[in-house]
Short mmCIF file of C-alpha atoms in Angstrom, two decimals:
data_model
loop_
_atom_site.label_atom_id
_atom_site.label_comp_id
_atom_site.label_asym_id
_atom_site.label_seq_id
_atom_site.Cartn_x
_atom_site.Cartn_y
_atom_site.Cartn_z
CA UNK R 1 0.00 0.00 0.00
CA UNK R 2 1.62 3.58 -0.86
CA UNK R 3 -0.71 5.71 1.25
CA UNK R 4 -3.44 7.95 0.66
CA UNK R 5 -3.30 9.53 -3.06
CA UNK R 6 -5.09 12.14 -4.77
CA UNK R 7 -6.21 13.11 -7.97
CA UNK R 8 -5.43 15.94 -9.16
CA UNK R 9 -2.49 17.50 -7.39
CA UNK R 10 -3.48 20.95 -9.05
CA UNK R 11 -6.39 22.33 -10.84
CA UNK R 12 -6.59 26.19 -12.32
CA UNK R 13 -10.74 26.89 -12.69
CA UNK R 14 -12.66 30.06 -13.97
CA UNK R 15 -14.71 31.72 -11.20
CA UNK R 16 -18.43 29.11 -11.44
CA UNK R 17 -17.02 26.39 -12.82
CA UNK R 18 -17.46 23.07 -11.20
CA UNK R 19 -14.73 21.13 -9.58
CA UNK R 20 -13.97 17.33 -8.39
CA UNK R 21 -11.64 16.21 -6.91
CA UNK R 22 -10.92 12.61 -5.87
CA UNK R 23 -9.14 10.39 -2.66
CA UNK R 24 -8.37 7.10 -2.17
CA UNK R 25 -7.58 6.56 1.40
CA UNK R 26 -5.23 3.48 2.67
CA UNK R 27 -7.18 0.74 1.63
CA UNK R 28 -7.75 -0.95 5.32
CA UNK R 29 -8.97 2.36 6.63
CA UNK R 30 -12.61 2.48 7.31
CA UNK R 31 -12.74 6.71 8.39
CA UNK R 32 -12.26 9.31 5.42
CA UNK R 33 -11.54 13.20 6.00
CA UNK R 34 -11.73 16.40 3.94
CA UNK R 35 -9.93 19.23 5.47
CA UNK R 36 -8.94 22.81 3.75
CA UNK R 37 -6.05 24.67 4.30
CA UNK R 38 -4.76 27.65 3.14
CA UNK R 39 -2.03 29.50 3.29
CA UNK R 40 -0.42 29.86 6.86
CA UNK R 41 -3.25 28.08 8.07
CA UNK R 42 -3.89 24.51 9.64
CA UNK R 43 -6.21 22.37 8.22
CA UNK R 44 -9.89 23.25 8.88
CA UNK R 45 -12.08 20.32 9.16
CA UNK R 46 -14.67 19.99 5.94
CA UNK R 47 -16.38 16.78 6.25
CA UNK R 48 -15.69 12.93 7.80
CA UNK R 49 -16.95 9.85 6.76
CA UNK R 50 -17.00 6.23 8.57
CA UNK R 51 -17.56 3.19 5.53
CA UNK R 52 -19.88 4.61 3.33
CA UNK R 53 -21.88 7.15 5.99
CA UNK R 54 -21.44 10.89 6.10
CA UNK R 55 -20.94 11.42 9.45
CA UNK R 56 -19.89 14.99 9.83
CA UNK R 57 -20.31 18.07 7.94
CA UNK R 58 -18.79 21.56 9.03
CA UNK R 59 -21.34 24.63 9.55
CA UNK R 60 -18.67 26.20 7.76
CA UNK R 61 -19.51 24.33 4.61
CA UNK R 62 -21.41 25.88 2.09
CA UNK R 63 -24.13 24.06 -0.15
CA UNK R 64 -21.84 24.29 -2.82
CA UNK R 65 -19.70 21.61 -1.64
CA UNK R 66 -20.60 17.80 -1.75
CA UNK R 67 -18.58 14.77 -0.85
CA UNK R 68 -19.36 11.24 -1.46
CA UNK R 69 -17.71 7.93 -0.57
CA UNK R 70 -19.66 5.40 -2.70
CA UNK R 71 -18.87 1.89 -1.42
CA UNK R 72 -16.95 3.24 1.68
CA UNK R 73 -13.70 3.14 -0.49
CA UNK R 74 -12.44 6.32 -2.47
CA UNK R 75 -14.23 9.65 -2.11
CA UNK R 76 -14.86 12.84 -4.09
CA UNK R 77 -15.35 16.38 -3.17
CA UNK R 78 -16.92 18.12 -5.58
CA UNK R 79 -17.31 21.67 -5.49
CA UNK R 80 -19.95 24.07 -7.63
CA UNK R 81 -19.46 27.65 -8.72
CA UNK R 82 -16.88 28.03 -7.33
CA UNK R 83 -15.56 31.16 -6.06
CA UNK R 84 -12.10 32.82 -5.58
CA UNK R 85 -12.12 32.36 -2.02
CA UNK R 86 -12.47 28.56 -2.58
CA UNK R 87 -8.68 28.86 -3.62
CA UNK R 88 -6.85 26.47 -0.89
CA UNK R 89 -5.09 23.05 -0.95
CA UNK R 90 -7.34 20.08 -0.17
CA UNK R 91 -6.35 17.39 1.75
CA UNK R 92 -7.81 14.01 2.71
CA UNK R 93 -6.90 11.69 5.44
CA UNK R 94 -8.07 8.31 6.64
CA UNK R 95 -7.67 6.37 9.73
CA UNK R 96 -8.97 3.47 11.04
CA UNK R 97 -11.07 2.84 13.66
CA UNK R 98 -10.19 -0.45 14.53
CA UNK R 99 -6.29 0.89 15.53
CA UNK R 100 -8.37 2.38 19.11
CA UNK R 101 -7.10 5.99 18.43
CA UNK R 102 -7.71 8.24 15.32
CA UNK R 103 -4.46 8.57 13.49
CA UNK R 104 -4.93 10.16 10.48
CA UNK R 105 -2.59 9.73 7.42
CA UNK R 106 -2.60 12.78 4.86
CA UNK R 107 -2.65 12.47 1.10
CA UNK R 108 -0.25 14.90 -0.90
CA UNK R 109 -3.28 17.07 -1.19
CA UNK R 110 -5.12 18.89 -4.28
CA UNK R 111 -3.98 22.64 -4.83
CA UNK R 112 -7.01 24.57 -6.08
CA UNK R 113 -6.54 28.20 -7.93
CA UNK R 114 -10.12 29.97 -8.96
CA UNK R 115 -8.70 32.58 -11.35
CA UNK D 1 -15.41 30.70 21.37
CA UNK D 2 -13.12 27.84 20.90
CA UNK D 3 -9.30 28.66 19.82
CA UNK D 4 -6.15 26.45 19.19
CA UNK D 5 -2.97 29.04 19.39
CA UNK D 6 0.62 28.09 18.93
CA UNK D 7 3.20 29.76 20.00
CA UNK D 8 5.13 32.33 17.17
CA UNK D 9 4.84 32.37 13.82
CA UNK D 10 8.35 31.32 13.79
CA UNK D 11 11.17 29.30 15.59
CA UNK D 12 14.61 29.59 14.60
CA UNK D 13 16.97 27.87 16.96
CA UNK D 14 20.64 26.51 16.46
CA UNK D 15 21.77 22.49 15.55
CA UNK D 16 22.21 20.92 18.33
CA UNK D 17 19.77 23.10 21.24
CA UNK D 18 16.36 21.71 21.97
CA UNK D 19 13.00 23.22 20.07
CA UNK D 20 9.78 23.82 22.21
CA UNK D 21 6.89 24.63 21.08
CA UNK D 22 3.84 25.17 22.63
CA UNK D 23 0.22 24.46 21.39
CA UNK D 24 -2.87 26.28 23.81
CA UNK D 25 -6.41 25.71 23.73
CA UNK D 26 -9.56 27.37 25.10
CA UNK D 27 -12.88 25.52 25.26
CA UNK D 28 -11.72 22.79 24.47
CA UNK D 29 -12.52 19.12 26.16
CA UNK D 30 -9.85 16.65 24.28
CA UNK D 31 -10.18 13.04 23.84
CA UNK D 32 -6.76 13.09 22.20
CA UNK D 33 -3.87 15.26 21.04
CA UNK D 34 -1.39 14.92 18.26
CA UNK D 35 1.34 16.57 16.44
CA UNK D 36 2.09 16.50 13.26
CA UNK D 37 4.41 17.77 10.64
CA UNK D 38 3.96 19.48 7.50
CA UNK D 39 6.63 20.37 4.76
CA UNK D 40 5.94 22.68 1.95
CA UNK D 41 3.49 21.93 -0.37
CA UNK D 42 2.72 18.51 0.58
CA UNK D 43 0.09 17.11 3.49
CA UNK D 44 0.85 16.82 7.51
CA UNK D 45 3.15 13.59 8.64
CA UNK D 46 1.47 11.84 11.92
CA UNK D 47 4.20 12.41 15.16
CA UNK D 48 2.91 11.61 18.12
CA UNK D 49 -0.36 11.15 20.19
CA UNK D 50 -0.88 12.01 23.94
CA UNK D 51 -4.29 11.20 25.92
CA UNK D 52 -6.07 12.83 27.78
CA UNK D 53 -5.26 11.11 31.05
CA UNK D 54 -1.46 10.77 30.03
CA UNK D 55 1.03 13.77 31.12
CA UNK D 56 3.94 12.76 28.64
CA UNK D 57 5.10 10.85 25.55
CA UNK D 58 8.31 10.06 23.96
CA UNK D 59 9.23 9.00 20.63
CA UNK D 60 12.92 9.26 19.65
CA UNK D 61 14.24 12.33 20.22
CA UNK D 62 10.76 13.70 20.45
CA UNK D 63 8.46 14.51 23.44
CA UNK D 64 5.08 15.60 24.02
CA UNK D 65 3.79 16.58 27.53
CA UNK D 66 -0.08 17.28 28.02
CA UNK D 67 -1.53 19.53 30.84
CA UNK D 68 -5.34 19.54 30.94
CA UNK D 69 -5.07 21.91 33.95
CA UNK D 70 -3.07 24.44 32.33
CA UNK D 71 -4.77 23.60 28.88
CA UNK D 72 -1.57 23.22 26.92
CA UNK D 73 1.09 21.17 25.37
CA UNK D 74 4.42 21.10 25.27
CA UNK D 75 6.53 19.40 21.91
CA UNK D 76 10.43 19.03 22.42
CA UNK D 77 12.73 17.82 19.20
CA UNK D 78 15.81 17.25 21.17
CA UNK D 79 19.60 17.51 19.40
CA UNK D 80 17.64 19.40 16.58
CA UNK D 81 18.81 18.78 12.93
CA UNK D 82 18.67 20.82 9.97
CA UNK D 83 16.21 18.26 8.74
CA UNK D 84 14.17 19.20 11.59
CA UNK D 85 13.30 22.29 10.03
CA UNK D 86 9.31 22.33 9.20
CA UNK D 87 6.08 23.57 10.37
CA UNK D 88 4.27 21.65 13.38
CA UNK D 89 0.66 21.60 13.91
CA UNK D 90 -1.29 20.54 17.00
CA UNK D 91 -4.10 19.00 16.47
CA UNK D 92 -7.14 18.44 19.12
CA UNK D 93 -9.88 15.42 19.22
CA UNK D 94 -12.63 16.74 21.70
CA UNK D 95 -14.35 13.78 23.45
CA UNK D 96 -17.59 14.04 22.00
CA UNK D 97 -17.68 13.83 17.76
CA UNK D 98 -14.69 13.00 15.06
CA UNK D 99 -13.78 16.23 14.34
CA UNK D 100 -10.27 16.94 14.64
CA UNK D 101 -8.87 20.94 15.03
CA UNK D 102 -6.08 21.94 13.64
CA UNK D 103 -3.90 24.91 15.53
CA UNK D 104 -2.28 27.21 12.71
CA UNK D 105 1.25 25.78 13.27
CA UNK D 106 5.05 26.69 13.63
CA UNK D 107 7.44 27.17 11.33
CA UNK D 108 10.30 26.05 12.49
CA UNK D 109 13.90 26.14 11.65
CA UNK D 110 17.39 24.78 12.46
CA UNK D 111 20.18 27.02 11.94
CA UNK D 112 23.21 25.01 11.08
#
């Protein structure tokens, strides 16, 4: 297993153009997290999910984003007209739930610039 | 409202001398805390995890202490390296939900 990967590492959009973006977590790893971060920033938490369920969504997240985890294997964040101040990296992480504590292990991110 | 500071923008220290840095945290009930590290342009490395009901943790030449009294924790990279050189975030797991929050980190760097 190489970790958690990411597809694409960057994407350049026009201001209300849609956006996916896709993770595929270590494969063992039942628990699946979207975090933003920009710059000089930590990661803020988007949404979790545990298998297939959607546990956890962030007030902070606007109806324009939507995640999915069909199957409770890879996931994808898709984001809607979007908006300059959607530029950030995206990260995912996974973890399993069956280790007792929640270690998370990042992917390499995807870099998002809404020109 | 709930906040996650850590200390200074920025740590410079020399090769050799120990780093500290210091992650606080105001309404805040933690299940867990971790540290992680994060080099340009790519996504936070897992360090170390403390519980709640655990004062200290060791890993190498790295050690976490956690103070639920005080609120805060402590991260030491003893005999820094150049290679040390990176930001750290804290990160906080309250007891109740899966969130995790993420402080805004410290860039930190050994001088040669």
């Amino acid at each position: 297993d190489t970790g958690v990967s990411q597809d694409p590492r960057h994407k350049i959009t026009k201001r209300g153009q849609n956006v996916t973006f896709r993770c595929d977590p270590i494969s063992e790893h039942n628990r699946l997290y979207w975090y933003r971060q920009t710059l000089g920033q930590g990661p803020e938490f988007l949404t979790y999910f545990q298998n297939e369920a959607q546990l956890e969504k962030s007030r902070l997240l606007s109806d324009r984003f939507s995640a999915e985890r069909p199957k409770g294997s890879f996931s994808t964040l898709e984001i809607q007209r979007t908006e300059q101040g959607d530029s950030a990296m995206y990260l995912c992480a996974s973890s399993s739930s069956g280790m007792g504590t929640d270690t998370q292990y990042f992917g390499p991110g995807t870099r998002l610039t809404v020109l | 409202s709930q906040k996650i500071e850590q200390n200074s923008e920025a740590l410079n220290i020399q090769e050799g001398k120990t780093a500290t840095l210091t992650c606080n945290y105001t309404n805040y009930s933690p299940a867990y805390l971790q540290w992680y590290r994060q080099d340009p342009g790519r996504g936070p490395v897992f360090l170390l995890l403390i519980r709640e009901n655990e004062k200290e943790k060791r890993k190498e030449r790295l050690k976490v202490t956690f103070d639920t009294t005080l609120k805060q924790s402590l991260f030491h990279i003893t005999a820094s390296q150049p290679a040390d050189s990176a930001t750290y975030l804290c990160a906080l797991q309250p007891n109740t939900g899966n969130q995790f929050y993420f402080g805004t980190g410290t860039s930190l760097t050994v001088i040669p």
